[in-house]
CSV table of C-alpha atoms in Angstrom, one decimal:
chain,number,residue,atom,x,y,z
A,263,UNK,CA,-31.2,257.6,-0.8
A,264,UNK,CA,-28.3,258.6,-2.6
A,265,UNK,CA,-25.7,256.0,-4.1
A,266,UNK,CA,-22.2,256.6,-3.9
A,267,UNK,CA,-19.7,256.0,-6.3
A,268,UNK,CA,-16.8,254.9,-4.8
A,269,UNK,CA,-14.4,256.4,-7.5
A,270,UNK,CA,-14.5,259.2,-8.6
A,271,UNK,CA,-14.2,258.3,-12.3
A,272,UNK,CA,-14.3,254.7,-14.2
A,273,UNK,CA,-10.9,254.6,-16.8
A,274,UNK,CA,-10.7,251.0,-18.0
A,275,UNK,CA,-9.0,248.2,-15.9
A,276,UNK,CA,-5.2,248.1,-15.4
A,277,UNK,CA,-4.0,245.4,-17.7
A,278,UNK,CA,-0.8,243.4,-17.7
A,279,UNK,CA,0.4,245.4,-20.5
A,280,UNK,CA,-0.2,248.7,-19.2
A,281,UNK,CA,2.7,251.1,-18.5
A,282,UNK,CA,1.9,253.0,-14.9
A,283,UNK,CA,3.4,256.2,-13.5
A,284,UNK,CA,2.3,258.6,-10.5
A,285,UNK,CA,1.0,261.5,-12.4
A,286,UNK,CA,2.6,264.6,-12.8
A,287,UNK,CA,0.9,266.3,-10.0
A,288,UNK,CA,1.8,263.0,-7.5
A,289,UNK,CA,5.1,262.3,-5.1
A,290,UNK,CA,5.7,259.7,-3.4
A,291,UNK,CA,6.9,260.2,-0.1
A,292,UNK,CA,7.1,258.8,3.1
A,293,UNK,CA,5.0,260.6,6.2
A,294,UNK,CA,7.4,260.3,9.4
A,295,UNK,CA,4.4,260.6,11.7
A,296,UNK,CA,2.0,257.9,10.3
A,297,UNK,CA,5.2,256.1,9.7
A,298,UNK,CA,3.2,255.4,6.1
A,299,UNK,CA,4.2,255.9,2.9
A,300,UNK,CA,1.9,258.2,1.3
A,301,UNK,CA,0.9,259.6,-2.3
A,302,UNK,CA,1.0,263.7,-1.9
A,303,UNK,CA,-1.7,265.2,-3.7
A,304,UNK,CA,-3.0,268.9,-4.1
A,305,UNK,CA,-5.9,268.0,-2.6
A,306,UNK,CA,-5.9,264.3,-0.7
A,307,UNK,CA,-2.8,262.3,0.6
A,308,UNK,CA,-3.4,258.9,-0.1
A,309,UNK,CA,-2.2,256.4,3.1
A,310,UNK,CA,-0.3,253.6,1.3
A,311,UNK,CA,-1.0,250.4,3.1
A,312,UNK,CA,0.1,247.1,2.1
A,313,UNK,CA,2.7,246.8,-0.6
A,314,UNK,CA,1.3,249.4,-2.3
A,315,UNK,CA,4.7,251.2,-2.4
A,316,UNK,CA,6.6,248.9,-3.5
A,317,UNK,CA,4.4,248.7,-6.1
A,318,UNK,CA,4.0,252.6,-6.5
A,319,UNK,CA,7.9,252.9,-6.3
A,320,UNK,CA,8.4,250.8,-9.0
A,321,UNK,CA,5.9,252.6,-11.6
A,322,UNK,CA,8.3,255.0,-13.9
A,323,UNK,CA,6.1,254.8,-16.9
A,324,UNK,CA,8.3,252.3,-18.5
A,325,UNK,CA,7.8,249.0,-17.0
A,326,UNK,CA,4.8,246.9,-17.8
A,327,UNK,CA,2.3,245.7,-15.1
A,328,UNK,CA,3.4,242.7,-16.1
A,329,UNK,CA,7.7,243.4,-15.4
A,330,UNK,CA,6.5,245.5,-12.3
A,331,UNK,CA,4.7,241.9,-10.6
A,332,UNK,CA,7.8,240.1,-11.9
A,333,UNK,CA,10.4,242.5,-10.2
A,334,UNK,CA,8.2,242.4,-6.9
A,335,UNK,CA,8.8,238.7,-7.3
A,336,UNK,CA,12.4,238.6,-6.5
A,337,UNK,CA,11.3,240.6,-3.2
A,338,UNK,CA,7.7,238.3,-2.0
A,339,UNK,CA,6.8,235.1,-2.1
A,340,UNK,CA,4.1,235.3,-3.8
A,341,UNK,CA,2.5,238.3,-5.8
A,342,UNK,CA,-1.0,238.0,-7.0
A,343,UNK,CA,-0.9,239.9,-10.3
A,344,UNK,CA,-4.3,240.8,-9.8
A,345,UNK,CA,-4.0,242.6,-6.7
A,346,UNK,CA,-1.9,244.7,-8.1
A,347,UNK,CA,-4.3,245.2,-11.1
A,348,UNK,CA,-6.6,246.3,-9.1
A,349,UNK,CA,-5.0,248.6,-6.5
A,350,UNK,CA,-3.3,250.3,-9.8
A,351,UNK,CA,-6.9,250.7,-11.6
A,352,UNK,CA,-8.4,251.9,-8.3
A,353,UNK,CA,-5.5,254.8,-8.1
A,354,UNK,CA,-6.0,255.4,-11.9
A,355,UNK,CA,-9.8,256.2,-11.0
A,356,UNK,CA,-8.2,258.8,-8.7
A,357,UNK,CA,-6.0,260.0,-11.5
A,358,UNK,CA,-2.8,259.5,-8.9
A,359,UNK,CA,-1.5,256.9,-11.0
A,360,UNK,CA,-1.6,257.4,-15.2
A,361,UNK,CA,-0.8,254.9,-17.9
A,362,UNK,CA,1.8,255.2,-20.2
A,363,UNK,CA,0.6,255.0,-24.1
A,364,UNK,CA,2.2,251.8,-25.3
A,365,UNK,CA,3.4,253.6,-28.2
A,366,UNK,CA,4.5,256.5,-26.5
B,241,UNK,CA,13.8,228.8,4.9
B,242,UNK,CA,12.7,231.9,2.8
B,243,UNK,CA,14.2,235.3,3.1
B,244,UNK,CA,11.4,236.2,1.0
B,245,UNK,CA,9.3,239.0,2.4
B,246,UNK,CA,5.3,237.7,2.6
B,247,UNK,CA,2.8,240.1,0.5
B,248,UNK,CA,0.7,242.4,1.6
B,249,UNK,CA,-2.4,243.3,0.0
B,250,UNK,CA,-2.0,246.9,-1.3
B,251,UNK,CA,-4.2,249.5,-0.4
B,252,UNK,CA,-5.0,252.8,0.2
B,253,UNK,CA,-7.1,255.4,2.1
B,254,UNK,CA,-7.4,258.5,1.0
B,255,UNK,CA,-7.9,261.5,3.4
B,256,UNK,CA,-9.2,265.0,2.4
């Protein structure tokens, strides 16, 4: 029996706060075939499903979790900040996305 | 009427 950890590392949860970006060895791109948007990787694409790149395409390391759900406001109905907590601390684990020092 | 767009739940899956 062998557990698996479904990421790969455990950084601490996205907050509201937090200032996202892809990280430097990232792009964002869209795959004509899938008809996806993916996240290129050296090792992995990542299949974007969702609106996770309108989230993604809004992460430039200066807005706030908090401005990026407001900004996606203007586009949806309704945007569970949460939801985008999540699917940013769950790429984070992956070290696809990286936050931005607040100070920096 | 809206001409908002309804969300999606964002998610990935990664493939090796």
């Amino acid at each position: 029996m062998t557990a698996v950890d479904p990421a790969p590392t455990r950084p601490p949860a996205v907050t509201g706060s937090d200032r996202p970006r892809l990280a430097r060895h990232v792009r964002l791109a869209f795959d004509p075939t899938r008809q996806r948007h993916v996240l290129l990787h050296p090792e992995t694409v990542v299949v974007l499903h969702g609106s996770g790149a309108d989230i993604l395409g809004l992460c430039d390391g200066r807005r706030t979790v908090a401005e990026i759900v407001d900004e996606l406001g203007a586009r949806y109905q309704v945007v569970p900040d949460d939801e985008v907590r999540r699917f940013l601390t769950r790429l984070a684990a992956r070290r696809c996305v990286e936050l931005v020092p607040a100070d920096g | 009427e809206s001409s908002l767009e309804v969300w999606e739940t964002p998610e990935f899956d990664e493939i090796g």
